[in-house]
Amino acid sequence: MDQIALISDIHGNMPALEAALADIAARGIARIICLGDLVGKGPGPAEVIDRVRTACEAVVPGNWDVSMAMPQEQAHGLWQQSQLLPDQLDYLAGLPYCVDMTISGRRMRLFHASAVSVFHRVNRKASKAERLAMFDNTAATGVPQDGATPDVVGYGDIHLSYLRTLERPDTPTGGLTLFNTGSIGIPYDGIPQASYCIVEGIIGADQPSPLGIQFVRVPYDVEEAVRLARDSDMPDAELYILEIMTARVHK
């Protein structure tokens, strides 16, 4: 069986990213895909970009990543943008919207937030119609030559891991699977540990076979992440610190 680690929403938190990558390596997993938001919120956007570029075989952009190519008005956005070199900004701007692959007889699509836009949020308690729309082919995702839609969709953005199944008899397995990886850098479920997913199956197989999705939590040195934030001149550092210490969203 093949294994792929899916990481997302790192948000400049290098201690959390390094802990997750060490855990992935310890499991012998060589394939890693990142579902966006490398930057924003935390003090290490440039370092995270460089590490992800070397560690991941594929990366899709998050809303924060896309916004780095846009004019910034708020102090925090300006600071994040100022930390990045021109080639890092070009790297973020050139990322593909989604990754499509076949695994264990299913079409799997991976993106940051939704099939519509990196700025279109689909919450864990979204309606069935909103969840089904995650499987659509759109202008953002593109349409495969055969016009087929995915059977499995994984995403990030909301910082909350979950898995839902949806019945649909016309699929090879009789249903759809929607899951969220959670966040490496700033989970919002009250557990201050990095969150990522492992997908296990046979990559490239057209015939249905077993497929597994595992959620992993990795403790990391939160105090070191706090120190890095306080040692930086990052605006809103205390808000970021509060979020990584409590693993809750604060505004």
Short mmCIF file of C-alpha atoms in Angstrom, two decimals:
data_model
loop_
_atom_site.label_atom_id
_atom_site.label_comp_id
_atom_site.label_asym_id
_atom_site.label_seq_id
_atom_site.Cartn_x
_atom_site.Cartn_y
_atom_site.Cartn_z
CA MET A 1 0.00 0.00 0.00
CA ASP A 2 1.15 3.52 -0.78
CA GLN A 3 1.05 6.28 1.82
CA ILE A 4 0.78 10.04 1.33
CA ALA A 5 0.99 12.58 4.17
CA LEU A 6 -1.21 15.65 3.79
CA ILE A 7 -0.24 18.79 5.70
CA SER A 8 -1.98 22.16 5.67
CA ASP A 9 -2.27 25.57 7.34
CA ILE A 10 1.26 25.88 8.70
CA HIS A 11 1.01 29.66 9.05
CA GLY A 12 4.68 30.37 9.65
CA ASN A 13 4.95 27.99 12.63
CA MET A 14 8.31 26.31 12.05
CA PRO A 15 8.50 24.28 15.30
CA ALA A 16 5.12 22.67 14.50
CA LEU A 17 6.13 21.98 10.89
CA GLU A 18 9.45 20.38 11.86
CA ALA A 19 7.73 18.16 14.44
CA ALA A 20 5.19 16.97 11.88
CA LEU A 21 7.84 16.33 9.23
CA ALA A 22 9.91 14.36 11.75
CA ASP A 23 6.89 12.20 12.57
CA ILE A 24 6.17 11.63 8.88
CA ALA A 25 9.80 10.61 8.30
CA ALA A 26 9.74 8.27 11.31
CA ARG A 27 6.78 6.47 9.72
CA GLY A 28 8.77 5.98 6.52
CA ILE A 29 6.43 8.14 4.43
CA ALA A 30 8.25 9.79 1.54
CA ARG A 31 5.35 11.48 -0.26
CA ILE A 32 3.99 14.72 1.23
CA ILE A 33 1.45 17.13 -0.23
CA CYS A 34 0.75 20.54 1.29
CA LEU A 35 -2.73 22.06 1.05
CA GLY A 36 -1.77 25.67 1.51
CA ASP A 37 -1.49 28.59 3.91
CA LEU A 38 2.22 28.32 4.34
CA VAL A 39 2.32 31.98 5.40
CA GLY A 40 0.23 34.36 7.51
CA LYS A 41 -0.27 34.64 11.27
CA GLY A 42 3.13 33.29 12.39
CA PRO A 43 6.71 34.62 12.42
CA GLY A 44 8.38 32.21 9.97
CA PRO A 45 6.72 32.56 6.55
CA ALA A 46 9.98 32.57 4.56
CA GLU A 47 11.43 29.61 6.48
CA VAL A 48 8.22 27.60 6.01
CA ILE A 49 8.19 28.23 2.25
CA ASP A 50 11.77 27.03 1.89
CA ARG A 51 11.12 23.92 4.01
CA VAL A 52 7.91 23.00 2.20
CA ARG A 53 9.55 23.43 -1.19
CA THR A 54 12.12 20.78 -0.31
CA ALA A 55 9.85 18.43 1.66
CA CYS A 56 6.68 18.30 -0.45
CA GLU A 57 6.14 16.76 -3.86
CA ALA A 58 3.13 19.01 -4.52
CA VAL A 59 1.77 22.20 -2.96
CA VAL A 60 -1.48 24.09 -3.56
CA PRO A 61 -2.05 27.69 -2.41
CA GLY A 62 -4.15 28.86 0.50
CA ASN A 63 -5.94 32.17 0.90
CA TRP A 64 -2.98 33.72 2.73
CA ASP A 65 -0.58 32.51 0.05
CA VAL A 66 -2.68 34.01 -2.75
CA SER A 67 -3.09 37.28 -0.85
CA MET A 68 0.69 37.81 -0.81
CA ALA A 69 0.43 38.85 -4.48
CA MET A 70 -2.22 41.46 -3.59
CA PRO A 71 -1.81 44.97 -2.16
CA GLN A 72 -1.82 44.84 1.64
CA GLU A 73 -3.36 47.51 3.87
CA GLN A 74 -3.20 45.95 7.35
CA ALA A 75 0.07 45.99 9.30
CA HIS A 76 0.19 42.23 9.68
CA GLY A 77 -0.29 41.57 5.96
CA LEU A 78 2.37 44.13 5.09
CA TRP A 79 4.78 42.50 7.55
CA GLN A 80 4.17 39.01 6.15
CA GLN A 81 4.70 40.27 2.62
CA SER A 82 7.90 42.08 3.61
CA GLN A 83 9.44 38.85 4.93
CA LEU A 84 9.34 37.14 1.53
CA LEU A 85 11.93 37.35 -1.23
CA PRO A 86 10.82 37.90 -4.84
CA ASP A 87 11.40 34.23 -5.75
CA GLN A 88 9.29 33.13 -2.77
CA LEU A 89 6.46 35.42 -3.87
CA ASP A 90 6.77 34.04 -7.41
CA TYR A 91 6.67 30.50 -6.01
CA LEU A 92 3.40 31.15 -4.17
CA ALA A 93 1.89 32.84 -7.22
CA GLY A 94 2.73 29.87 -9.45
CA LEU A 95 1.15 27.09 -7.38
CA PRO A 96 -1.61 24.98 -9.01
CA TYR A 97 -5.12 25.30 -7.60
CA CYS A 98 -5.58 21.60 -6.84
CA VAL A 99 -4.02 18.16 -7.12
CA ASP A 100 -5.97 15.29 -8.74
CA MET A 101 -4.95 11.66 -8.56
CA THR A 102 -6.36 8.15 -8.74
CA ILE A 103 -5.96 6.01 -5.64
CA SER A 104 -7.51 2.60 -4.91
CA GLY A 105 -10.00 3.01 -7.73
CA ARG A 106 -11.16 6.45 -6.60
CA ARG A 107 -10.54 9.90 -7.98
CA MET A 108 -9.11 12.07 -5.20
CA ARG A 109 -8.93 15.86 -5.37
CA LEU A 110 -6.97 18.01 -2.91
CA PHE A 111 -7.28 21.78 -2.53
CA HIS A 112 -7.17 24.41 0.19
CA ALA A 113 -10.71 25.64 0.83
CA SER A 114 -13.33 24.68 -1.76
CA ALA A 115 -13.94 23.96 -5.43
CA VAL A 116 -14.91 27.62 -5.90
CA SER A 117 -12.07 29.68 -4.45
CA VAL A 118 -9.33 29.72 -1.82
CA PHE A 119 -11.44 32.42 -0.14
CA HIS A 120 -14.67 30.37 -0.08
CA ARG A 121 -14.91 28.63 3.29
CA VAL A 122 -16.80 25.37 3.89
CA ASN A 123 -17.19 24.76 7.60
CA ARG A 124 -17.34 21.41 9.36
CA LYS A 125 -21.10 21.85 9.92
CA ALA A 126 -21.86 22.94 6.35
CA SER A 127 -25.11 21.87 4.72
CA LYS A 128 -25.28 18.75 2.57
CA ALA A 129 -25.56 20.94 -0.53
CA GLU A 130 -22.37 22.78 0.41
CA ARG A 131 -20.56 19.50 1.04
CA LEU A 132 -21.70 18.02 -2.29
CA ALA A 133 -20.50 21.17 -4.09
CA MET A 134 -16.98 20.33 -2.94
CA PHE A 135 -16.99 17.53 -5.53
CA ASP A 136 -17.91 19.76 -8.50
CA ASN A 137 -15.66 20.52 -11.42
CA THR A 138 -15.35 24.31 -11.60
CA ALA A 139 -13.41 27.03 -13.37
CA ALA A 140 -10.96 26.93 -10.44
CA THR A 141 -10.40 23.15 -10.38
CA GLY A 142 -10.62 22.61 -14.11
CA VAL A 143 -12.54 19.81 -15.83
CA PRO A 144 -10.87 16.47 -16.67
CA GLN A 145 -11.03 15.31 -20.27
CA ASP A 146 -13.63 12.69 -19.36
CA GLY A 147 -15.63 15.20 -17.30
CA ALA A 148 -15.59 12.94 -14.23
CA THR A 149 -15.83 14.40 -10.74
CA PRO A 150 -13.84 13.23 -7.69
CA ASP A 151 -15.02 10.56 -5.24
CA VAL A 152 -12.72 11.75 -2.44
CA VAL A 153 -11.95 15.37 -1.55
CA GLY A 154 -9.46 16.57 1.05
CA TYR A 155 -8.98 20.18 2.11
CA GLY A 156 -7.61 22.49 4.82
CA ASP A 157 -8.51 26.12 5.58
CA ILE A 158 -10.82 25.68 8.61
CA HIS A 159 -8.15 24.33 11.02
CA LEU A 160 -10.53 21.54 12.17
CA SER A 161 -10.03 17.92 11.15
CA TYR A 162 -13.04 15.76 10.28
CA LEU A 163 -14.30 13.10 7.87
CA ARG A 164 -17.78 12.80 6.36
CA THR A 165 -19.24 10.26 3.94
CA LEU A 166 -22.05 11.06 1.52
CA GLU A 167 -24.16 8.45 -0.22
CA ARG A 168 -24.07 8.54 -4.01
CA PRO A 169 -24.91 5.27 -5.80
CA ASP A 170 -23.34 6.27 -9.14
CA THR A 171 -19.80 6.16 -7.73
CA PRO A 172 -17.65 2.98 -7.85
CA THR A 173 -17.95 2.59 -4.08
CA GLY A 174 -21.49 3.92 -3.68
CA GLY A 175 -20.46 7.08 -1.88
CA LEU A 176 -18.26 10.14 -1.52
CA THR A 177 -15.67 10.94 1.13
CA LEU A 178 -14.95 14.49 2.33
CA PHE A 179 -12.22 15.13 4.87
CA ASN A 180 -10.22 17.96 6.38
CA THR A 181 -6.57 17.64 7.42
CA GLY A 182 -6.73 20.09 10.30
CA SER A 183 -3.86 22.55 10.81
CA ILE A 184 -0.16 22.03 11.39
CA GLY A 185 0.46 25.48 12.85
CA ILE A 186 -2.76 26.64 14.52
CA PRO A 187 -5.43 23.98 15.15
CA TYR A 188 -8.76 25.36 16.34
CA ASP A 189 -10.06 22.33 18.25
CA GLY A 190 -8.54 23.08 21.64
CA ILE A 191 -5.62 20.64 21.20
CA PRO A 192 -2.33 22.56 20.77
CA GLN A 193 -0.66 19.88 18.65
CA ALA A 194 0.08 19.77 14.93
CA SER A 195 -2.63 17.98 12.93
CA TYR A 196 -2.14 16.16 9.63
CA CYS A 197 -3.54 13.22 7.63
CA ILE A 198 -2.19 10.04 6.11
CA VAL A 199 -3.98 8.63 3.07
CA GLU A 200 -3.21 4.97 2.37
CA GLY A 201 -4.13 3.11 -0.80
CA ILE A 202 -2.78 2.06 -4.18
CA ILE A 203 -1.86 5.13 -6.20
CA GLY A 204 -2.83 4.86 -9.87
CA ALA A 205 -5.05 1.79 -9.36
CA ASP A 206 -8.27 1.91 -11.39
CA GLN A 207 -9.97 -0.96 -9.58
CA PRO A 208 -11.54 -0.33 -6.14
CA SER A 209 -9.35 -1.52 -3.28
CA PRO A 210 -8.97 -0.60 0.39
CA LEU A 211 -8.47 3.09 1.15
CA GLY A 212 -7.59 4.47 4.56
CA ILE A 213 -7.53 7.99 5.96
CA GLN A 214 -5.77 8.44 9.31
CA PHE A 215 -5.64 11.58 11.45
CA VAL A 216 -2.41 12.21 13.35
CA ARG A 217 -1.66 14.65 16.18
CA VAL A 218 1.93 15.58 16.92
CA PRO A 219 3.08 17.38 20.08
CA TYR A 220 5.62 20.13 19.45
CA ASP A 221 7.53 22.78 21.40
CA VAL A 222 4.85 25.45 21.77
CA GLU A 223 7.09 27.48 24.08
CA GLU A 224 9.71 27.69 21.34
CA ALA A 225 7.02 28.86 18.91
CA VAL A 226 6.02 31.52 21.46
CA ARG A 227 9.63 32.63 21.84
CA LEU A 228 10.08 32.97 18.08
CA ALA A 229 6.98 35.14 17.88
CA ARG A 230 8.03 37.38 20.76
CA ASP A 231 11.57 37.75 19.38
CA SER A 232 10.20 38.95 16.04
CA ASP A 233 8.83 42.40 15.28
CA MET A 234 5.63 40.83 13.92
CA PRO A 235 2.44 42.85 14.45
CA ASP A 236 -0.30 41.03 16.39
CA ALA A 237 2.25 38.63 17.85
CA GLU A 238 0.30 38.27 21.10
CA LEU A 239 -2.85 37.25 19.21
CA TYR A 240 -0.90 34.55 17.38
CA ILE A 241 0.62 33.39 20.68
CA LEU A 242 -2.81 33.15 22.28
CA GLU A 243 -4.08 31.04 19.38
CA ILE A 244 -1.21 28.56 19.36
CA MET A 245 -1.29 28.20 23.15
CA THR A 246 -5.06 27.64 23.37
CA ALA A 247 -5.64 26.07 19.92
CA ARG A 248 -8.68 28.33 19.62
CA VAL A 249 -9.54 31.11 17.22
CA HIS A 250 -9.32 34.61 18.70
CA LYS A 251 -10.15 37.94 17.08
#
